[in-house]
Amino acid sequence: ASGRDVQSWKATDTTTGQLVHIKELWLEHVDSWKAVELFEREVETLAQLDHPRIPRLVDSWTETGDATARFGVAREWVAGSPLSATFQDIEALEEAKVRAVLQQVGEILAYLHAFRPAVVHRDLTPQHIIEDDAGHLHLVGFGGVQAALPRTQGGSTFVGTSGYVSPEQLMGKAQPASDIYALGATCAALLAGMPASELPTKNMHVQFAEHVTASPALLGLLRDMLEPMVDCRPYDGE
């Protein structure tokens, strides 16, 4: 994949033979220094994480030249397909599979949110959940991660993907419960077989029920996870 400021590709570590995902940020194409801060934050966060379903940081580096600089990071390569691939399928995911997403990704979020301050992913979408050949789910896409600040300390820069972002995150005030909203939106999208941005909304509530087939219990849980008011979401953290 590539963009104006970021290049990413699959490579092989010539020392270990391990497959890795490499991402480089090219300073000469960066429009704002915030992109550099986010890149550095991603590296710092991956360095402290140790979870079997989060790709491990392999290496990071900085290359400087006469007129440019490049910041690079290599993480473990996750072999598999993103859950967003279901949007190209004829049928949406069945409830049992979506419940597995809730359980597995919820466990990863519990690990992240247990840090003090909590680690908030801020861009949880089907594209950033990779399913391997054994059916295990892995969370990637840590480019927007932040350490959550107490609510009294103001906001932060907005990061996220349309349809998966909670109201408070739209205002730059992401917190752990914002990831719960994103997981709810992800599961609603997978049940509907369409990106969350295509689901209708009314008075800030996502109107997903008419587009999915699921048990009343699961529908009720997803409604709670997608509550616009952050304090109304099911979240046990501080």
PDB file of N, CA and C in Angstrom, residues 110-193:
ATOM      1  N   ALA A 110      -9.718  -5.296  26.283  1.00  0.00           N
ATOM      2  CA  ALA A 110      -9.558  -5.343  27.739  1.00  0.00           C
ATOM      3  C   ALA A 110      -8.086  -5.267  28.119  1.00  0.00           C
ATOM      4  N   TYR A 111      -7.235  -5.932  27.349  1.00  0.00           N
ATOM      5  CA  TYR A 111      -5.790  -5.863  27.578  1.00  0.00           C
ATOM      6  C   TYR A 111      -5.278  -4.432  27.388  1.00  0.00           C
ATOM      7  N   LEU A 112      -5.680  -3.785  26.292  1.00  0.00           N
ATOM      8  CA  LEU A 112      -5.219  -2.423  26.014  1.00  0.00           C
ATOM      9  C   LEU A 112      -5.718  -1.440  27.068  1.00  0.00           C
ATOM     10  N   HIS A 113      -6.970  -1.581  27.448  1.00  0.00           N
ATOM     11  CA  HIS A 113      -7.569  -0.628  28.380  1.00  0.00           C
ATOM     12  C   HIS A 113      -7.096  -0.828  29.812  1.00  0.00           C
ATOM     13  N   ALA A 114      -6.449  -1.957  30.092  1.00  0.00           N
ATOM     14  CA  ALA A 114      -5.944  -2.206  31.449  1.00  0.00           C
ATOM     15  C   ALA A 114      -4.665  -1.429  31.747  1.00  0.00           C
ATOM     16  N   PHE A 115      -4.021  -0.884  30.703  1.00  0.00           N
ATOM     17  CA  PHE A 115      -2.839  -0.059  30.931  1.00  0.00           C
ATOM     18  C   PHE A 115      -3.260   1.219  31.653  1.00  0.00           C
ATOM     19  N   ARG A 116      -2.330   1.815  32.381  1.00  0.00           N
ATOM     20  CA  ARG A 116      -2.567   3.087  33.061  1.00  0.00           C
ATOM     21  C   ARG A 116      -1.504   4.084  32.654  1.00  0.00           C
ATOM     22  N   PRO A 117      -1.844   5.105  31.838  1.00  0.00           N
ATOM     23  CA  PRO A 117      -3.192   5.339  31.300  1.00  0.00           C
ATOM     24  C   PRO A 117      -3.567   4.301  30.257  1.00  0.00           C
ATOM     25  N   ALA A 118      -4.865   4.141  30.041  1.00  0.00           N
ATOM     26  CA  ALA A 118      -5.355   3.145  29.098  1.00  0.00           C
ATOM     27  C   ALA A 118      -4.865   3.444  27.687  1.00  0.00           C
ATOM     28  N   VAL A 119      -4.624   2.390  26.929  1.00  0.00           N
ATOM     29  CA  VAL A 119      -4.286   2.529  25.512  1.00  0.00           C
ATOM     30  C   VAL A 119      -5.582   2.463  24.713  1.00  0.00           C
ATOM     31  N   VAL A 120      -5.868   3.514  23.966  1.00  0.00           N
ATOM     32  CA  VAL A 120      -7.087   3.595  23.153  1.00  0.00           C
ATOM     33  C   VAL A 120      -6.697   3.443  21.686  1.00  0.00           C
ATOM     34  N   HIS A 121      -7.298   2.466  21.016  1.00  0.00           N
ATOM     35  CA  HIS A 121      -6.929   2.188  19.631  1.00  0.00           C
ATOM     36  C   HIS A 121      -7.350   3.319  18.697  1.00  0.00           C
ATOM     37  N   ARG A 122      -8.583   3.776  18.808  1.00  0.00           N
ATOM     38  CA  ARG A 122      -9.167   4.910  18.078  1.00  0.00           C
ATOM     39  C   ARG A 122      -9.513   4.640  16.621  1.00  0.00           C
ATOM     40  N   ASP A 123      -9.143   3.483  16.065  1.00  0.00           N
ATOM     41  CA  ASP A 123      -9.499   3.222  14.668  1.00  0.00           C
ATOM     42  C   ASP A 123      -9.841   1.752  14.472  1.00  0.00           C
ATOM     43  N   LEU A 124     -10.678   1.227  15.364  1.00  0.00           N
ATOM     44  CA  LEU A 124     -11.091  -0.170  15.280  1.00  0.00           C
ATOM     45  C   LEU A 124     -12.179  -0.288  14.215  1.00  0.00           C
ATOM     46  N   THR A 125     -11.874  -1.016  13.159  1.00  0.00           N
ATOM     47  CA  THR A 125     -12.796  -1.247  12.048  1.00  0.00           C
ATOM     48  C   THR A 125     -12.600  -2.675  11.545  1.00  0.00           C
ATOM     49  N   PRO A 126     -13.507  -3.192  10.701  1.00  0.00           N
ATOM     50  CA  PRO A 126     -13.284  -4.524  10.122  1.00  0.00           C
ATOM     51  C   PRO A 126     -11.977  -4.614   9.338  1.00  0.00           C
ATOM     52  N   GLN A 127     -11.524  -3.499   8.760  1.00  0.00           N
ATOM     53  CA  GLN A 127     -10.273  -3.496   8.005  1.00  0.00           C
ATOM     54  C   GLN A 127      -9.077  -3.778   8.897  1.00  0.00           C
ATOM     55  N   HIS A 128      -9.166  -3.441  10.171  1.00  0.00           N
ATOM     56  CA  HIS A 128      -8.043  -3.592  11.101  1.00  0.00           C
ATOM     57  C   HIS A 128      -8.152  -4.829  11.979  1.00  0.00           C
ATOM     58  N   ILE A 129      -9.080  -5.719  11.646  1.00  0.00           N
ATOM     59  CA  ILE A 129      -9.179  -7.017  12.326  1.00  0.00           C
ATOM     60  C   ILE A 129      -8.854  -8.092  11.303  1.00  0.00           C
ATOM     61  N   ILE A 130      -7.759  -8.810  11.527  1.00  0.00           N
ATOM     62  CA  ILE A 130      -7.292  -9.827  10.585  1.00  0.00           C
ATOM     63  C   ILE A 130      -7.602 -11.215  11.130  1.00  0.00           C
ATOM     64  N   GLU A 131      -8.236 -12.049  10.312  1.00  0.00           N
ATOM     65  CA  GLU A 131      -8.511 -13.439  10.701  1.00  0.00           C
ATOM     66  C   GLU A 131      -7.490 -14.347  10.047  1.00  0.00           C
ATOM     67  N   ASP A 132      -6.777 -15.141  10.880  1.00  0.00           N
ATOM     68  CA  ASP A 132      -5.785 -16.054  10.324  1.00  0.00           C
ATOM     69  C   ASP A 132      -6.450 -17.370   9.929  1.00  0.00           C
ATOM     70  N   ASP A 133      -5.655 -18.297   9.424  1.00  0.00           N
ATOM     71  CA  ASP A 133      -6.200 -19.560   8.913  1.00  0.00           C
ATOM     72  C   ASP A 133      -6.834 -20.416  10.007  1.00  0.00           C
ATOM     73  N   ALA A 134      -6.438 -20.193  11.265  1.00  0.00           N
ATOM     74  CA  ALA A 134      -6.987 -20.966  12.381  1.00  0.00           C
ATOM     75  C   ALA A 134      -8.243 -20.326  12.964  1.00  0.00           C
ATOM     76  N   GLY A 135      -8.657 -19.196  12.396  1.00  0.00           N
ATOM     77  CA  GLY A 135      -9.845 -18.526  12.905  1.00  0.00           C
ATOM     78  C   GLY A 135      -9.579 -17.552  14.032  1.00  0.00           C
ATOM     79  N   HIS A 136      -8.306 -17.316  14.356  1.00  0.00           N
ATOM     80  CA  HIS A 136      -7.959 -16.358  15.399  1.00  0.00           C
ATOM     81  C   HIS A 136      -7.948 -14.949  14.816  1.00  0.00           C
ATOM     82  N   LEU A 137      -8.411 -13.993  15.603  1.00  0.00           N
ATOM     83  CA  LEU A 137      -8.476 -12.611  15.165  1.00  0.00           C
ATOM     84  C   LEU A 137      -7.315 -11.807  15.746  1.00  0.00           C
ATOM     85  N   HIS A 138      -6.747 -10.946  14.920  1.00  0.00           N
ATOM     86  CA  HIS A 138      -5.611 -10.109  15.319  1.00  0.00           C
ATOM     87  C   HIS A 138      -5.971  -8.651  15.077  1.00  0.00           C
ATOM     88  N   LEU A 139      -5.587  -7.789  15.992  1.00  0.00           N
ATOM     89  CA  LEU A 139      -5.872  -6.358  15.864  1.00  0.00           C
ATOM     90  C   LEU A 139      -4.639  -5.624  15.356  1.00  0.00           C
ATOM     91  N   VAL A 140      -4.803  -4.895  14.250  1.00  0.00           N
ATOM     92  CA  VAL A 140      -3.711  -4.113  13.666  1.00  0.00           C
ATOM     93  C   VAL A 140      -4.189  -2.661  13.542  1.00  0.00           C
ATOM     94  N   GLY A 141      -3.443  -1.840  12.795  1.00  0.00           N
ATOM     95  CA  GLY A 141      -3.870  -0.467  12.553  1.00  0.00           C
ATOM     96  C   GLY A 141      -3.702   0.442  13.741  1.00  0.00           C
ATOM     97  N   PHE A 142      -2.527   0.412  14.380  1.00  0.00           N
ATOM     98  CA  PHE A 142      -2.295   1.217  15.574  1.00  0.00           C
ATOM     99  C   PHE A 142      -1.784   2.624  15.259  1.00  0.00           C
ATOM    100  N   GLY A 143      -1.976   3.081  14.027  1.00  0.00           N
ATOM    101  CA  GLY A 143      -1.483   4.403  13.650  1.00  0.00           C
ATOM    102  C   GLY A 143      -2.178   5.557  14.334  1.00  0.00           C
ATOM    103  N   GLY A 144      -3.353   5.329  14.913  1.00  0.00           N
ATOM    104  CA  GLY A 144      -4.072   6.406  15.588  1.00  0.00           C
ATOM    105  C   GLY A 144      -4.124   6.238  17.087  1.00  0.00           C
ATOM    106  N   VAL A 145      -3.348   5.297  17.628  1.00  0.00           N
ATOM    107  CA  VAL A 145      -3.433   4.958  19.045  1.00  0.00           C
ATOM    108  C   VAL A 145      -3.040   6.148  19.913  1.00  0.00           C
ATOM    109  N   GLN A 146      -3.626   6.185  21.120  1.00  0.00           N
ATOM    110  CA  GLN A 146      -3.252   7.219  22.081  1.00  0.00           C
ATOM    111  C   GLN A 146      -3.339   6.644  23.484  1.00  0.00           C
ATOM    112  N   ALA A 147      -2.649   7.301  24.404  1.00  0.00           N
ATOM    113  CA  ALA A 147      -2.828   7.013  25.823  1.00  0.00           C
ATOM    114  C   ALA A 147      -3.939   7.931  26.307  1.00  0.00           C
ATOM    115  N   ALA A 148      -5.017   7.355  26.833  1.00  0.00           N
ATOM    116  CA  ALA A 148      -6.183   8.142  27.210  1.00  0.00           C
ATOM    117  C   ALA A 148      -5.855   9.077  28.360  1.00  0.00           C
ATOM    118  N   LEU A 149      -6.361  10.287  28.269  1.00  0.00           N
ATOM    119  CA  LEU A 149      -6.188  11.272  29.321  1.00  0.00           C
ATOM    120  C   LEU A 149      -7.452  11.332  30.173  1.00  0.00           C
ATOM    121  N   PRO A 150      -7.331  11.719  31.438  1.00  0.00           N
ATOM    122  CA  PRO A 150      -8.546  11.919  32.237  1.00  0.00           C
ATOM    123  C   PRO A 150      -9.487  12.897  31.539  1.00  0.00           C
ATOM    124  N   ARG A 151     -10.777  12.692  31.697  1.00  0.00           N
ATOM    125  CA  ARG A 151     -11.759  13.499  30.967  1.00  0.00           C
ATOM    126  C   ARG A 151     -11.622  14.989  31.271  1.00  0.00           C
ATOM    127  N   THR A 152     -11.100  15.322  32.419  1.00  0.00           N
ATOM    128  CA  THR A 152     -10.997  16.718  32.809  1.00  0.00           C
ATOM    129  C   THR A 152      -9.853  17.431  32.116  1.00  0.00           C
ATOM    130  N   GLN A 153      -9.020  16.710  31.374  1.00  0.00           N
ATOM    131  CA  GLN A 153      -7.852  17.307  30.771  1.00  0.00           C
ATOM    132  C   GLN A 153      -8.054  17.706  29.316  1.00  0.00           C
ATOM    133  N   GLY A 154      -9.298  17.747  28.869  1.00  0.00           N
ATOM    134  CA  GLY A 154      -9.555  18.273  27.531  1.00  0.00           C
ATOM    135  C   GLY A 154      -9.481  17.227  26.450  1.00  0.00           C
ATOM    136  N   GLY A 155      -9.458  17.683  25.195  1.00  0.00           N
ATOM    137  CA  GLY A 155      -9.568  16.787  24.065  1.00  0.00           C
ATOM    138  C   GLY A 155      -8.245  16.419  23.459  1.00  0.00           C
ATOM    139  N   SER A 156      -8.332  15.725  22.327  1.00  0.00           N
ATOM    140  CA  SER A 156      -7.158  15.295  21.590  1.00  0.00           C
ATOM    141  C   SER A 156      -7.477  15.392  20.111  1.00  0.00           C
ATOM    142  N   THR A 157      -6.482  15.198  19.262  1.00  0.00           N
ATOM    143  CA  THR A 157      -6.692  15.288  17.821  1.00  0.00           C
ATOM    144  C   THR A 157      -7.617  14.171  17.348  1.00  0.00           C
ATOM    145  N   PHE A 158      -8.530  14.502  16.436  1.00  0.00           N
ATOM    146  CA  PHE A 158      -9.457  13.493  15.927  1.00  0.00           C
ATOM    147  C   PHE A 158      -8.753  12.509  15.012  1.00  0.00           C
ATOM    148  N   VAL A 159      -8.954  11.215  15.291  1.00  0.00           N
ATOM    149  CA  VAL A 159      -8.482  10.138  14.439  1.00  0.00           C
ATOM    150  C   VAL A 159      -9.605   9.119  14.372  1.00  0.00           C
ATOM    151  N   GLY A 160      -9.841   8.535  13.212  1.00  0.00           N
ATOM    152  CA  GLY A 160     -10.866   7.510  13.129  1.00  0.00           C
ATOM    153  C   GLY A 160     -11.396   7.349  11.717  1.00  0.00           C
ATOM    154  N   THR A 161     -12.320   6.386  11.558  1.00  0.00           N
ATOM    155  CA  THR A 161     -12.907   6.074  10.260  1.00  0.00           C
ATOM    156  C   THR A 161     -14.407   6.312  10.319  1.00  0.00           C
ATOM    157  N   SER A 162     -14.940   6.985   9.318  1.00  0.00           N
ATOM    158  CA  SER A 162     -16.357   7.326   9.285  1.00  0.00           C
ATOM    159  C   SER A 162     -17.234   6.093   9.494  1.00  0.00           C
ATOM    160  N   GLY A 163     -18.227   6.234  10.363  1.00  0.00           N
ATOM    161  CA  GLY A 163     -19.154   5.151  10.658  1.00  0.00           C
ATOM    162  C   GLY A 163     -18.791   4.368  11.906  1.00  0.00           C
ATOM    163  N   TYR A 164     -17.524   4.427  12.316  1.00  0.00           N
ATOM    164  CA  TYR A 164     -17.058   3.645  13.462  1.00  0.00           C
ATOM    165  C   TYR A 164     -16.651   4.540  14.642  1.00  0.00           C
ATOM    166  N   VAL A 165     -16.808   5.859  14.466  1.00  0.00           N
ATOM    167  CA  VAL A 165     -16.328   6.789  15.472  1.00  0.00           C
ATOM    168  C   VAL A 165     -17.466   7.268  16.357  1.00  0.00           C
ATOM    169  N   SER A 166     -17.249   7.243  17.647  1.00  0.00           N
ATOM    170  CA  SER A 166     -18.258   7.683  18.603  1.00  0.00           C
ATOM    171  C   SER A 166     -18.379   9.202  18.596  1.00  0.00           C
ATOM    172  N   PRO A 167     -19.506   9.735  19.097  1.00  0.00           N
ATOM    173  CA  PRO A 167     -19.672  11.196  19.132  1.00  0.00           C
ATOM    174  C   PRO A 167     -18.565  11.914  19.888  1.00  0.00           C
ATOM    175  N   GLU A 168     -18.152  11.365  21.031  1.00  0.00           N
ATOM    176  CA  GLU A 168     -17.103  12.056  21.789  1.00  0.00           C
ATOM    177  C   GLU A 168     -15.764  12.024  21.059  1.00  0.00           C
ATOM    178  N   GLN A 169     -15.529  10.969  20.276  1.00  0.00           N
ATOM    179  CA  GLN A 169     -14.280  10.909  19.519  1.00  0.00           C
ATOM    180  C   GLN A 169     -14.294  11.915  18.371  1.00  0.00           C
ATOM    181  N   LEU A 170     -15.469  12.155  17.805  1.00  0.00           N
ATOM    182  CA  LEU A 170     -15.590  13.173  16.767  1.00  0.00           C
ATOM    183  C   LEU A 170     -15.191  14.549  17.294  1.00  0.00           C
ATOM    184  N   MET A 171     -15.361  14.746  18.603  1.00  0.00           N
ATOM    185  CA  MET A 171     -14.986  16.010  19.231  1.00  0.00           C
ATOM    186  C   MET A 171     -13.559  15.970  19.769  1.00  0.00           C
ATOM    187  N   GLY A 172     -12.800  14.916  19.418  1.00  0.00           N
ATOM    188  CA  GLY A 172     -11.417  14.826  19.842  1.00  0.00           C
ATOM    189  C   GLY A 172     -11.244  14.420  21.279  1.00  0.00           C
ATOM    190  N   LYS A 173     -12.230  13.705  21.849  1.00  0.00           N
ATOM    191  CA  LYS A 173     -12.154  13.311  23.257  1.00  0.00           C
ATOM    192  C   LYS A 173     -12.277  11.797  23.392  1.00  0.00           C
ATOM    193  N   ALA A 174     -11.436  11.078  22.674  1.00  0.00           N
ATOM    194  CA  ALA A 174     -11.478   9.614  22.702  1.00  0.00           C
ATOM    195  C   ALA A 174     -11.112   9.089  24.081  1.00  0.00           C
ATOM    196  N   GLN A 175     -11.767   8.002  24.460  1.00  0.00           N
ATOM    197  CA  GLN A 175     -11.500   7.310  25.719  1.00  0.00           C
ATOM    198  C   GLN A 175     -11.769   5.831  25.501  1.00  0.00           C
ATOM    199  N   PRO A 176     -11.455   4.966  26.472  1.00  0.00           N
ATOM    200  CA  PRO A 176     -11.640   3.531  26.239  1.00  0.00           C
ATOM    201  C   PRO A 176     -13.029   3.140  25.739  1.00  0.00           C
ATOM    202  N   ALA A 177     -14.070   3.762  26.265  1.00  0.00           N
ATOM    203  CA  ALA A 177     -15.421   3.427  25.819  1.00  0.00           C
ATOM    204  C   ALA A 177     -15.645   3.779  24.352  1.00  0.00           C
ATOM    205  N   SER A 178     -14.785   4.628  23.787  1.00  0.00           N
ATOM    206  CA  SER A 178     -14.882   4.933  22.355  1.00  0.00           C
ATOM    207  C   SER A 178     -14.552   3.701  21.525  1.00  0.00           C
ATOM    208  N   ASP A 179     -13.627   2.878  22.002  1.00  0.00           N
ATOM    209  CA  ASP A 179     -13.317   1.620  21.320  1.00  0.00           C
ATOM    210  C   ASP A 179     -14.484   0.644  21.409  1.00  0.00           C
ATOM    211  N   ILE A 180     -15.234   0.691  22.511  1.00  0.00           N
ATOM    212  CA  ILE A 180     -16.414  -0.165  22.647  1.00  0.00           C
ATOM    213  C   ILE A 180     -17.450   0.210  21.586  1.00  0.00           C
ATOM    214  N   TYR A 181     -17.641   1.502  21.368  1.00  0.00           N
ATOM    215  CA  TYR A 181     -18.548   1.967  20.311  1.00  0.00           C
ATOM    216  C   TYR A 181     -18.075   1.450  18.959  1.00  0.00           C
ATOM    217  N   ALA A 182     -16.784   1.571  18.688  1.00  0.00           N
ATOM    218  CA  ALA A 182     -16.240   1.127  17.401  1.00  0.00           C
ATOM    219  C   ALA A 182     -16.416  -0.376  17.212  1.00  0.00           C
ATOM    220  N   LEU A 183     -16.267  -1.153  18.286  1.00  0.00           N
ATOM    221  CA  LEU A 183     -16.485  -2.599  18.181  1.00  0.00           C
ATOM    222  C   LEU A 183     -17.958  -2.889  17.908  1.00  0.00           C
ATOM    223  N   GLY A 184     -18.861  -2.144  18.543  1.00  0.00           N
ATOM    224  CA  GLY A 184     -20.287  -2.304  18.263  1.00  0.00           C
ATOM    225  C   GLY A 184     -20.618  -1.980  16.821  1.00  0.00           C
ATOM    226  N   ALA A 185     -20.038  -0.892  16.305  1.00  0.00           N
ATOM    227  CA  ALA A 185     -20.264  -0.513  14.909  1.00  0.00           C
ATOM    228  C   ALA A 185     -19.688  -1.558  13.964  1.00  0.00           C
ATOM    229  N   THR A 186     -18.531  -2.108  14.323  1.00  0.00           N
ATOM    230  CA  THR A 186     -17.909  -3.150  13.514  1.00  0.00           C
ATOM    231  C   THR A 186     -18.812  -4.383  13.423  1.00  0.00           C
ATOM    232  N   CYS A 187     -19.356  -4.802  14.562  1.00  0.00           N
ATOM    233  CA  CYS A 187     -20.212  -5.994  14.571  1.00  0.00           C
ATOM    234  C   CYS A 187     -21.523  -5.740  13.844  1.00  0.00           C
ATOM    235  N   ALA A 188     -22.086  -4.545  13.976  1.00  0.00           N
ATOM    236  CA  ALA A 188     -23.305  -4.209  13.240  1.00  0.00           C
ATOM    237  C   ALA A 188     -23.044  -4.234  11.735  1.00  0.00           C
ATOM    238  N   ALA A 189     -21.880  -3.718  11.337  1.00  0.00           N
ATOM    239  CA  ALA A 189     -21.523  -3.709   9.915  1.00  0.00           C
ATOM    240  C   ALA A 189     -21.346  -5.126   9.385  1.00  0.00           C
ATOM    241  N   LEU A 190     -20.706  -5.982  10.169  1.00  0.00           N
ATOM    242  CA  LEU A 190     -20.482  -7.361   9.739  1.00  0.00           C
ATOM    243  C   LEU A 190     -21.803  -8.123   9.625  1.00  0.00           C
ATOM    244  N   LEU A 191     -22.728  -7.874  10.553  1.00  0.00           N
ATOM    245  CA  LEU A 191     -24.046  -8.514  10.478  1.00  0.00           C
ATOM    246  C   LEU A 191     -24.827  -8.033   9.265  1.00  0.00           C
ATOM    247  N   ALA A 192     -24.673  -6.750   8.926  1.00  0.00           N
ATOM    248  CA  ALA A 192     -25.409  -6.175   7.811  1.00  0.00           C
ATOM    249  C   ALA A 192     -24.733  -6.444   6.469  1.00  0.00           C
ATOM    250  N   GLY A 193     -23.442  -6.781   6.508  1.00  0.00           N
ATOM    251  CA  GLY A 193     -22.717  -7.010   5.265  1.00  0.00           C
ATOM    252  C   GLY A 193     -22.415  -5.738   4.504  1.00  0.00           C
TER     253      GLY A 193
END
